[in-house]
Short mmCIF file of C-alpha atoms in Angstrom, two decimals:
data_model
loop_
_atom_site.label_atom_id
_atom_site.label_comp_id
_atom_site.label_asym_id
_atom_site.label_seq_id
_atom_site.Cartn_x
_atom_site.Cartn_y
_atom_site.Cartn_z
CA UNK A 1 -75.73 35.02 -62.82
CA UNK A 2 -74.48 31.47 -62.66
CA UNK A 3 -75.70 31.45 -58.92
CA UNK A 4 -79.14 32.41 -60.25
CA UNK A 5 -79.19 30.00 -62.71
CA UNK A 6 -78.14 26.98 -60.41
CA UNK A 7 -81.05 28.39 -58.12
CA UNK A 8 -83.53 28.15 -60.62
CA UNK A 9 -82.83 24.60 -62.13
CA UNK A 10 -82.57 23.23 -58.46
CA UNK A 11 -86.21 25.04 -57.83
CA UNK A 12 -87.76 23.40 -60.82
CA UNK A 13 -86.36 19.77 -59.59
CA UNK A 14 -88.16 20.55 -56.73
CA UNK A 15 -91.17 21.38 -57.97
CA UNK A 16 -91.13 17.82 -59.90
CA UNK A 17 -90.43 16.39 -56.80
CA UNK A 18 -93.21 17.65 -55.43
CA UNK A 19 -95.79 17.01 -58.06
CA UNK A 20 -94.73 13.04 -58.18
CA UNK A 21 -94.72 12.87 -54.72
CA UNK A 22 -97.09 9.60 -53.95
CA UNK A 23 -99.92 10.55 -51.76
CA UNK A 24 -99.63 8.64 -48.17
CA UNK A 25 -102.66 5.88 -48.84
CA UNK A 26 -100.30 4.54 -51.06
CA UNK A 27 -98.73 2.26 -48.69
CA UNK A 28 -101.51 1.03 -47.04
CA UNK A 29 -103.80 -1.99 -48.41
CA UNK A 30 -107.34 -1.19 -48.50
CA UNK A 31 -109.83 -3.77 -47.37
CA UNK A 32 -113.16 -1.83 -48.30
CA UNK A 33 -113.57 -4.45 -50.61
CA UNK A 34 -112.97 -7.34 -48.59
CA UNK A 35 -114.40 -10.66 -47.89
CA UNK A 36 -117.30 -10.09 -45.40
CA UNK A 37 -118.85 -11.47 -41.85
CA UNK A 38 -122.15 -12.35 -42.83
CA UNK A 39 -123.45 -14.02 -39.49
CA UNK A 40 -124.95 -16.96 -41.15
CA UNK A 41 -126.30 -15.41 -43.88
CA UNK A 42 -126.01 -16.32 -47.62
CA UNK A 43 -123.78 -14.41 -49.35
CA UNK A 44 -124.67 -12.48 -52.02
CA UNK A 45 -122.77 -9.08 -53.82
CA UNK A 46 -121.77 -5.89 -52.39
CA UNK A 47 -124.70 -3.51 -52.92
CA UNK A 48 -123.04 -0.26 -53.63
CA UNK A 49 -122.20 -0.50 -57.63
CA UNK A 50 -121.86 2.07 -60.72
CA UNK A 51 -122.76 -1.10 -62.98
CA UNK A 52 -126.09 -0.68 -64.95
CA UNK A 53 -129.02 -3.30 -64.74
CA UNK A 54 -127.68 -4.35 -68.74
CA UNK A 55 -124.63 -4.58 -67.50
CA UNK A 56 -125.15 -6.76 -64.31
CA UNK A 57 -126.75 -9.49 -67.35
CA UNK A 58 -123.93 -9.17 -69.06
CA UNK A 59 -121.77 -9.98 -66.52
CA UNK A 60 -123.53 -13.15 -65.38
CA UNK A 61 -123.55 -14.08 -69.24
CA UNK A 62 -119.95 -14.20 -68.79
CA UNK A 63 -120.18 -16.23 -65.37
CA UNK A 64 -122.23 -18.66 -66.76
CA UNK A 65 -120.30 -19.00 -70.03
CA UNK A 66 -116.90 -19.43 -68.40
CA UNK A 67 -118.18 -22.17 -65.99
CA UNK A 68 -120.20 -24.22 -68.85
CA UNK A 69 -117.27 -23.63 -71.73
CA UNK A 70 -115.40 -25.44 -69.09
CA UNK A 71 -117.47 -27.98 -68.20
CA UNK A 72 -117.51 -28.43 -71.93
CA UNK A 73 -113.83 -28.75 -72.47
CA UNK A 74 -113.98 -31.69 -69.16
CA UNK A 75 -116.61 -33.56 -71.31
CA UNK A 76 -114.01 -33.37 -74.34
CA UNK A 77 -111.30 -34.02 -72.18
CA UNK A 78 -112.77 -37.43 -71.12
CA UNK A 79 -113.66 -38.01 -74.70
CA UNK A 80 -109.69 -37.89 -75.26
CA UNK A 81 -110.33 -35.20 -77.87
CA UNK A 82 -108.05 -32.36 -75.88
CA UNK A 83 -104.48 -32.20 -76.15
CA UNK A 84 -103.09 -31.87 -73.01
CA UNK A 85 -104.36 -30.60 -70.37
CA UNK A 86 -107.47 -29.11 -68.60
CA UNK A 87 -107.15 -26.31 -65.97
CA UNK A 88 -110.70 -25.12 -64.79
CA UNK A 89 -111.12 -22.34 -62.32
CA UNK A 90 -113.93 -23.59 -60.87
CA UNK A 91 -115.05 -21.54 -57.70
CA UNK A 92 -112.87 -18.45 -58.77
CA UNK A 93 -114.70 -17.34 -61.95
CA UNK A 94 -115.63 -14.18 -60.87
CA UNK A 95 -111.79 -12.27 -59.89
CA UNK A 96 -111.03 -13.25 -63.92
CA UNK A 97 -114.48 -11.77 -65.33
CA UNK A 98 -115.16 -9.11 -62.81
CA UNK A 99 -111.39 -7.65 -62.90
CA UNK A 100 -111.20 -7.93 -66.98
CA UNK A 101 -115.06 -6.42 -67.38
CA UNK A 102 -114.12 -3.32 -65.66
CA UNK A 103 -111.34 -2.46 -67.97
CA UNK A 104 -111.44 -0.74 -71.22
CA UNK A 105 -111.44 -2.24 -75.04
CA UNK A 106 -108.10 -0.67 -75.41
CA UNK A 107 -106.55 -2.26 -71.89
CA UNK A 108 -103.98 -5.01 -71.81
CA UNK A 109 -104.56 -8.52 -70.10
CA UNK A 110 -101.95 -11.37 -69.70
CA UNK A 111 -103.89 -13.75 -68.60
CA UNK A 112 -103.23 -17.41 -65.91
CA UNK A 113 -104.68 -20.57 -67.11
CA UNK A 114 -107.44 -19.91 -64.76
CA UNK A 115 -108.56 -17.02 -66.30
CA UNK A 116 -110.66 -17.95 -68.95
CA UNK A 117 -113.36 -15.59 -67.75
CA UNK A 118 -110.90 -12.61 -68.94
CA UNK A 119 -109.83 -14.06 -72.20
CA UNK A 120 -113.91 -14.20 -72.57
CA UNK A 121 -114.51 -10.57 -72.00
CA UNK A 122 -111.94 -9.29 -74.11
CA UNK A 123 -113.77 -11.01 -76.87
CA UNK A 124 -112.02 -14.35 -77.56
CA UNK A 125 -115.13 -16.74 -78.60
CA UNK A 126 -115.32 -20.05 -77.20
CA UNK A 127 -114.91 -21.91 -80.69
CA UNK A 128 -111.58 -20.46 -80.25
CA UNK A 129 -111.03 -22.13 -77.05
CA UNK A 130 -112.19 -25.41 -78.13
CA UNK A 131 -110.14 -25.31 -81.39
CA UNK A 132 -107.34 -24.31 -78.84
CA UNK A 133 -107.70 -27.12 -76.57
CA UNK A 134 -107.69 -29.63 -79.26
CA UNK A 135 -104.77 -28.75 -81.20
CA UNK A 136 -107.00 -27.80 -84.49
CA UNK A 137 -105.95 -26.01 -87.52
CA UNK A 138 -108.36 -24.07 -87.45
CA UNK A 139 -107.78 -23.05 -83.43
CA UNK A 140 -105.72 -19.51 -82.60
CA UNK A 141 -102.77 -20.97 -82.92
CA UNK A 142 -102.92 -23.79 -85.90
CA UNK A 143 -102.30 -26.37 -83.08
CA UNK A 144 -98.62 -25.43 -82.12
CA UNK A 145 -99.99 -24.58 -78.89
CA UNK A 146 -102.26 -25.41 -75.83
CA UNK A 147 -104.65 -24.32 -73.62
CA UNK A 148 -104.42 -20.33 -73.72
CA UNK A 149 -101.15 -19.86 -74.68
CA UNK A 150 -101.97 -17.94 -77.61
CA UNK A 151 -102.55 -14.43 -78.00
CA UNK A 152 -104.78 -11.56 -79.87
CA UNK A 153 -102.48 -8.26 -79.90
CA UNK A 154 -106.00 -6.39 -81.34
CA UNK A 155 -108.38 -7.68 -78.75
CA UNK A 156 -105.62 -6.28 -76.22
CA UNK A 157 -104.94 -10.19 -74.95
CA UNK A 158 -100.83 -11.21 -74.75
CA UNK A 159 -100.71 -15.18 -74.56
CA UNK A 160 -99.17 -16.22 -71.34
CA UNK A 161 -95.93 -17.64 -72.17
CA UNK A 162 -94.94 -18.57 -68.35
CA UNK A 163 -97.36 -18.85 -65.30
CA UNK A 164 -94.80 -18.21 -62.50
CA UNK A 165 -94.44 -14.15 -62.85
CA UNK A 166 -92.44 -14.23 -66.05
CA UNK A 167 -95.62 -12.17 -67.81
CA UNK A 168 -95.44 -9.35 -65.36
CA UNK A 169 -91.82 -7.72 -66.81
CA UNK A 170 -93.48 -8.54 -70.35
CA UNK A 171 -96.19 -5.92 -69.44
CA UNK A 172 -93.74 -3.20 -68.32
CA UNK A 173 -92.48 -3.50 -71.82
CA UNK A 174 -96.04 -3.54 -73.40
CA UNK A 175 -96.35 -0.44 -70.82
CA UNK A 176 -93.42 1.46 -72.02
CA UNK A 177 -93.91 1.15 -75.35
CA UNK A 178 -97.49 2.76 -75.02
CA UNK A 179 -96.03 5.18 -73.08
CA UNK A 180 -93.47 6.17 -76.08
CA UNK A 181 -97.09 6.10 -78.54
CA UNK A 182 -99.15 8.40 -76.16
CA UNK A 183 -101.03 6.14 -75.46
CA UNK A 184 -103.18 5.65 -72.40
CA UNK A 185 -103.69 2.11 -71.79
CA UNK A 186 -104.13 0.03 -68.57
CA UNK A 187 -101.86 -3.37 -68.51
CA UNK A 188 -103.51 -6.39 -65.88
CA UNK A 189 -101.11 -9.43 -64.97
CA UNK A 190 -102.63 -11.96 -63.22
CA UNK A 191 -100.68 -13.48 -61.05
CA UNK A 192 -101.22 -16.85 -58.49
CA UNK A 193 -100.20 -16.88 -54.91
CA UNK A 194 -97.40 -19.37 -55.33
CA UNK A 195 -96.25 -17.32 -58.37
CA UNK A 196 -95.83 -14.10 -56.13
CA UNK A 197 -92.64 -16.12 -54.30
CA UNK A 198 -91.07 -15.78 -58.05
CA UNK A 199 -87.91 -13.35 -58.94
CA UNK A 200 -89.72 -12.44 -61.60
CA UNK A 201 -92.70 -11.03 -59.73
CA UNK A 202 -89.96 -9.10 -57.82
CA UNK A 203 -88.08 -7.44 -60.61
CA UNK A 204 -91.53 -6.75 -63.25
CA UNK A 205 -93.04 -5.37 -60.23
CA UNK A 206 -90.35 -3.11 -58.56
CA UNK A 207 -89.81 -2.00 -62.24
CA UNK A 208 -93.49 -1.06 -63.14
CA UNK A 209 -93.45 0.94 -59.31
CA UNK A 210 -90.42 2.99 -60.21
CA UNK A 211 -91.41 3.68 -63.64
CA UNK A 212 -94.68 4.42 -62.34
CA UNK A 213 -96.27 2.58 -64.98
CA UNK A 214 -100.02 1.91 -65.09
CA UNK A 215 -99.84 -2.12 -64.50
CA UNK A 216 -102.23 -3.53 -62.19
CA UNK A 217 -101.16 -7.49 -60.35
CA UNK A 218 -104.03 -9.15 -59.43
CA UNK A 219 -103.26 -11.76 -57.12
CA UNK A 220 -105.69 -14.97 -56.97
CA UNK A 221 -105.10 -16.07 -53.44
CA UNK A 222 -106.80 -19.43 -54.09
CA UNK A 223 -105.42 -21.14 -51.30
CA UNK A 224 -102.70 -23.44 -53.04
CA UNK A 225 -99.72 -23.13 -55.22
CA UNK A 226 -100.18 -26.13 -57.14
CA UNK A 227 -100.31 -28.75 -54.00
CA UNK A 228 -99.16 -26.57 -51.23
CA UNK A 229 -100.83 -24.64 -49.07
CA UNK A 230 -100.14 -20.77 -49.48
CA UNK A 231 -99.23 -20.71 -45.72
CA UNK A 232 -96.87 -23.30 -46.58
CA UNK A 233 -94.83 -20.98 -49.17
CA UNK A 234 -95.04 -17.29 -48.22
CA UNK A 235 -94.44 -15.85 -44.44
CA UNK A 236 -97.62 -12.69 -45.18
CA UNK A 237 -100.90 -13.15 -43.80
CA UNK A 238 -102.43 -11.26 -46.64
CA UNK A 239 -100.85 -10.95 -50.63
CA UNK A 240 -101.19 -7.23 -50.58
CA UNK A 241 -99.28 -6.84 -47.51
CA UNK A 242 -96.30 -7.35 -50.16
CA UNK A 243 -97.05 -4.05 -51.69
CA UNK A 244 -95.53 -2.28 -49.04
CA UNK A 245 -92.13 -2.82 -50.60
CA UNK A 246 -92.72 -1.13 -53.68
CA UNK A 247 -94.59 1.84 -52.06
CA UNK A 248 -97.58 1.01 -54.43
CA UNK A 249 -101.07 0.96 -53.49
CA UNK A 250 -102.97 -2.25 -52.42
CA UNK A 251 -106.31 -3.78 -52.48
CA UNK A 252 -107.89 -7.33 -50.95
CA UNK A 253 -111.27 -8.00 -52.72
CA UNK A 254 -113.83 -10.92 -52.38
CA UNK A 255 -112.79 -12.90 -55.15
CA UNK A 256 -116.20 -14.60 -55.46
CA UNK A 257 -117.79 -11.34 -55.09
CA UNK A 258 -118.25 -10.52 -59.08
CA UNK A 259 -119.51 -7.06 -58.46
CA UNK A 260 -116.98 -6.29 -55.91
CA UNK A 261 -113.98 -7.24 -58.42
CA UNK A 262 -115.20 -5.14 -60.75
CA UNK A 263 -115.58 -1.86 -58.59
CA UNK A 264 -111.91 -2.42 -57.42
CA UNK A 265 -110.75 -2.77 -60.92
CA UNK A 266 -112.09 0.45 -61.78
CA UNK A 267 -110.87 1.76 -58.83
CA UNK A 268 -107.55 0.72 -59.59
CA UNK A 269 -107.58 1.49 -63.43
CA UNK A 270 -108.82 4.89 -62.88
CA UNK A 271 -105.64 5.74 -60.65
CA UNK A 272 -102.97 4.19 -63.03
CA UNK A 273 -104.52 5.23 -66.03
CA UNK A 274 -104.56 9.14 -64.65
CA UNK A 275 -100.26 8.51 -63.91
CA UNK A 276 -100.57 7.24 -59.82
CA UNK A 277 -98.90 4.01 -61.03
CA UNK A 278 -98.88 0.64 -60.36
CA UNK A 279 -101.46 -1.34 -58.10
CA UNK A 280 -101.96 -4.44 -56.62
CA UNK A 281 -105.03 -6.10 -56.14
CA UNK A 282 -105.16 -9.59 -54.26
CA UNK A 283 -108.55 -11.49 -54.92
CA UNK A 284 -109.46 -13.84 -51.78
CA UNK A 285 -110.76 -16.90 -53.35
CA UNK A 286 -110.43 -20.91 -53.46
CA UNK A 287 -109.86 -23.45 -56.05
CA UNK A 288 -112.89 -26.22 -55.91
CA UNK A 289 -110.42 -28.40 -58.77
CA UNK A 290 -106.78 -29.84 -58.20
CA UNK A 291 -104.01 -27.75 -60.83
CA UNK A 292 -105.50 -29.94 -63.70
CA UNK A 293 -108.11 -32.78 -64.47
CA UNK A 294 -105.12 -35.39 -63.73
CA UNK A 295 -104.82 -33.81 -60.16
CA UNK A 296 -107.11 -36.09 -57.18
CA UNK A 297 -106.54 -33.42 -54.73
CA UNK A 298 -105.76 -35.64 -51.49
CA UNK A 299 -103.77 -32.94 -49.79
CA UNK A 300 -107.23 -31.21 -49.38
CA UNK A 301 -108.39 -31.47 -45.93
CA UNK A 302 -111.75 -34.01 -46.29
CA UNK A 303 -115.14 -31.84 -46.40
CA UNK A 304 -112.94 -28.49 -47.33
CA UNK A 305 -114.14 -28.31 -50.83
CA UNK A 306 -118.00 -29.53 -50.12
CA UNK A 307 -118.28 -25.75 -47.91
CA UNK A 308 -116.34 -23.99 -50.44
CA UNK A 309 -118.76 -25.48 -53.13
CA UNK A 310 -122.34 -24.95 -50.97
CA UNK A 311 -121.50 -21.46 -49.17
CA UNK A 312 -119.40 -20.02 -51.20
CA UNK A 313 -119.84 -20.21 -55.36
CA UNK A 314 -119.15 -17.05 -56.75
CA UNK A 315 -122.30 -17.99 -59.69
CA UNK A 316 -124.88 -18.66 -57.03
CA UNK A 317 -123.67 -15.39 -55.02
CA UNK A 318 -124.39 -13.34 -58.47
CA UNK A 319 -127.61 -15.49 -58.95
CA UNK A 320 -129.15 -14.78 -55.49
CA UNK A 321 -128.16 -11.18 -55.71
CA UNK A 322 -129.64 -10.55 -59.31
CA UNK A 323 -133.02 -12.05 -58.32
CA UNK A 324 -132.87 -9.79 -55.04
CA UNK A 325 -132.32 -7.12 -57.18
CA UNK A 326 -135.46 -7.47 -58.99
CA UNK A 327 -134.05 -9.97 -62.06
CA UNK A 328 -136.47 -12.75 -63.08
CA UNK A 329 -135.73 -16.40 -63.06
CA UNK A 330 -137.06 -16.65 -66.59
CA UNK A 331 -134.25 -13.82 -67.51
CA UNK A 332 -131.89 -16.20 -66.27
CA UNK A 333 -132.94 -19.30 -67.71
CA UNK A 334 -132.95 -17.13 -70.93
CA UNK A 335 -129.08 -16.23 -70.68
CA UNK A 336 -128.33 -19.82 -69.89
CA UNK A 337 -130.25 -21.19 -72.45
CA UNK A 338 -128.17 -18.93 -75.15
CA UNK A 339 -125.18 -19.31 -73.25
CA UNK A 340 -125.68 -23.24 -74.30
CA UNK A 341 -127.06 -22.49 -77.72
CA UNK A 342 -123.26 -20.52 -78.56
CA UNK A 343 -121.38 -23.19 -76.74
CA UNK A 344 -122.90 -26.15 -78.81
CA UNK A 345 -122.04 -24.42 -82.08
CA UNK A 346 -118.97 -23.57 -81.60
CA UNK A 347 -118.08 -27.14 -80.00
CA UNK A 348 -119.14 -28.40 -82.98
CA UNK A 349 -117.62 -26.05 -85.28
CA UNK A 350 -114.22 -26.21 -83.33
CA UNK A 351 -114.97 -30.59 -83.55
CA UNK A 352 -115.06 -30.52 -87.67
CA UNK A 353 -112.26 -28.39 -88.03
CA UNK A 354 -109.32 -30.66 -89.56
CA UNK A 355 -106.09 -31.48 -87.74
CA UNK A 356 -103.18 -29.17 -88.89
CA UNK A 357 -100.60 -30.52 -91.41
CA UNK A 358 -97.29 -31.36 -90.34
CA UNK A 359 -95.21 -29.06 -92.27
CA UNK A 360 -97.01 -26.09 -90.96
CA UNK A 361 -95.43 -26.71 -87.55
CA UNK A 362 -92.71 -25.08 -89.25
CA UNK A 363 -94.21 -21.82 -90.08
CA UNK A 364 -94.98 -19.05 -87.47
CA UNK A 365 -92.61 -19.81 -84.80
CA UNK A 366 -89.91 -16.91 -86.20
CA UNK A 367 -91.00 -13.91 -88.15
CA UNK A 368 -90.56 -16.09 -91.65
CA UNK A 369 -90.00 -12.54 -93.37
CA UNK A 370 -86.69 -12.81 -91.46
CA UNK A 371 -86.03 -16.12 -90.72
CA UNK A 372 -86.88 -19.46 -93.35
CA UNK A 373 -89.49 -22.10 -91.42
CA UNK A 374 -87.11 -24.96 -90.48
CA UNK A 375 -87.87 -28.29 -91.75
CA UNK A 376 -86.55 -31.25 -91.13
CA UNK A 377 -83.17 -31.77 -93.14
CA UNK A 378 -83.13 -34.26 -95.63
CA UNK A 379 -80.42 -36.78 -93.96
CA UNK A 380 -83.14 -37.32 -91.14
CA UNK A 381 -86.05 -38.37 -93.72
CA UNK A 382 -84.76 -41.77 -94.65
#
């Protein structure tokens, strides 16, 4: 009887074994969605989408609002109205629009500070941004904070508190937690090249592939980790060749292909959010700007930047393949024109909003329920 018993839990482990066990694509990257040979021709977008012709305008709303809100926050910056810094992703707009657009309104995003084009699509408004970037009271986070390190639990957006890998293990938390709730949500860390060399990338990631838990790393291989060249600070040809060692699945997409980083997200969603696990996605693409407004950029190689910016912008690649497609240039000029419309009313909204008042630095950083905001002690005022 005991025998019999012993038989039948050991049967039963195997079946779970089994029924987890990760089909054999899993370690291999797939390049379907891959930067292309074009023989001289202009780039445009793959052709082979589910997206709907509403859809394709809505995406290239978001393009065109990214690249101008930034251009925006440069004209403020130069006005010495921003706090801080600036960090445009100029040139790589389309990995943080396409990726985010694809996911769903329940879906997870921590965000790098390149990836305003996500924060966008999950619903952020730019008078946020601007507010943001200038320290207002009236900006996300009452001007205790910067650029987008703020956060929006409802619109499924966790602040970035660390760009170097440090968000990914904060996901697998996020992750767990839904997976306590029953609930089915997909979690997206973005993640740059030189961050990928981090501990931290290491541990959130091995974690998430054991756990099987459905977080998706996109990778922006934008060709430098601050001032270094990525060849300079990892030994792999390609990002995703790093999946290997967590026996997760891998992607490389054209990260100035909009439509293509969209069809891989959903790709990848789909399969996490149905229990495969984690993914990684690495997004070829290149950084037109230094790591800030401050940053002159003379460890680029002279003329590298000029090609990047005439045969490769990921806007004009969505702009020549929407008017193949059949899209008017009048439709265009119509998004654009609202797109500037929104942007100049927020700006200015954002602009009258007051500076916050001192004391309410001291409220918000702890749970004040719990813990008293700390002001200054008395023995320090005179």
């Amino acid at each position: 009887m005991e025998s019999q018993k012993t038989d039948d839990k050991s049967g039963a482990r195997d079946k779970r074994r089994r029924r987890l066990k990760r089909p054999r694509f899993q370690m291999r990257v797939s390049t379907k969605f891959a930067p292309r040979k074009t023989n001289g021709q202009p780039l445009t977008c793959i052709a082979e989408t589910t997206l709907k012709p509403e859809q394709l305008l809505d995406l290239y709303r978001y393009l065109r609002l990214t690249r101008l809100v930034e251009e925006r926050l440069v004209n403020l910056y130069r006005q010495t109205k921003v706090v801080g810094g600036v960090f445009r992703s100029l040139g790589q707009e389309a990995t943080a629009v396409g990726t985010a657009y694809a996911l769903q309104p329940q879906d997870f995003i921590t965000p790098l500070i390149r990836d305003l084009g996500a924060v966008l699509v999950k619903g952020i408004r730019p008078r946020e941004i601007f507010a943001q970037y200038m320290a207002k009271a009236w900006g996300p986070s009452g001007g205790r904070d910067l650029n987008i390190h703020f956060g929006d639990r409802e619109k499924g957006f966790i602040g970035p508190i660390s760009h170097l890998g440090d968000m990914i293990p904060v996901m697998t938390g996020i992750l767990l937690g839904a997976r306590f709730q029953k609930k089915r949500i997909v979690a997206v860390a973005y993640i740059g090249d030189g961050g990928m060399s981090t501990g931290a990338f290491h541990e959130g990631l091995n974690f998430a592939a054991v756990q099987r838990l459905p977080l998706i790393v996109v990778a922006e291989h934008n060709q430098y980790a601050y001032s270094t060249p990525t060849s300079l600070q990892t030994a792999v040809k390609d990002l995703a060749e790093k999946a290997a060692g967590y026996g997760i699945p891998a992607y490389i997409v054209d990260g100035n292909d909009v439509v293509a980083c969209y069809e891989v997200m959903r790709l990848a969603a789909d399969y996490a959010r149905r229990g495969g696990g984690a993914v990684l996605i690495e997004a070829k693409t290149y950084r037109r700007k230094g790591h800030a407004e401050h940053d002159d950029q003379r460890y680029v190689a002279p003329g590298e930047i000029e090609w990047w910016e005439k045969n490769n912008d990921p806007v004009d690649r969505f702009e020549k393949y929407l008017l193949q497609s059949g899209v008017t240039k009048q439709q265009l000029d119509e998004i654009d024109a609202a797109v500037v419309r929104e942007i100049d009313e927020d700006c200015a909204w954002a602009e009258s909003s007051p500076m916050p008042d001192p004391e309410q630095a001291a409220y918000n950083v702890f749970d004040n329920s719990v813990v008293p905001p700390a002001f200054r002690p008395k023995v320090l005022e005179s």
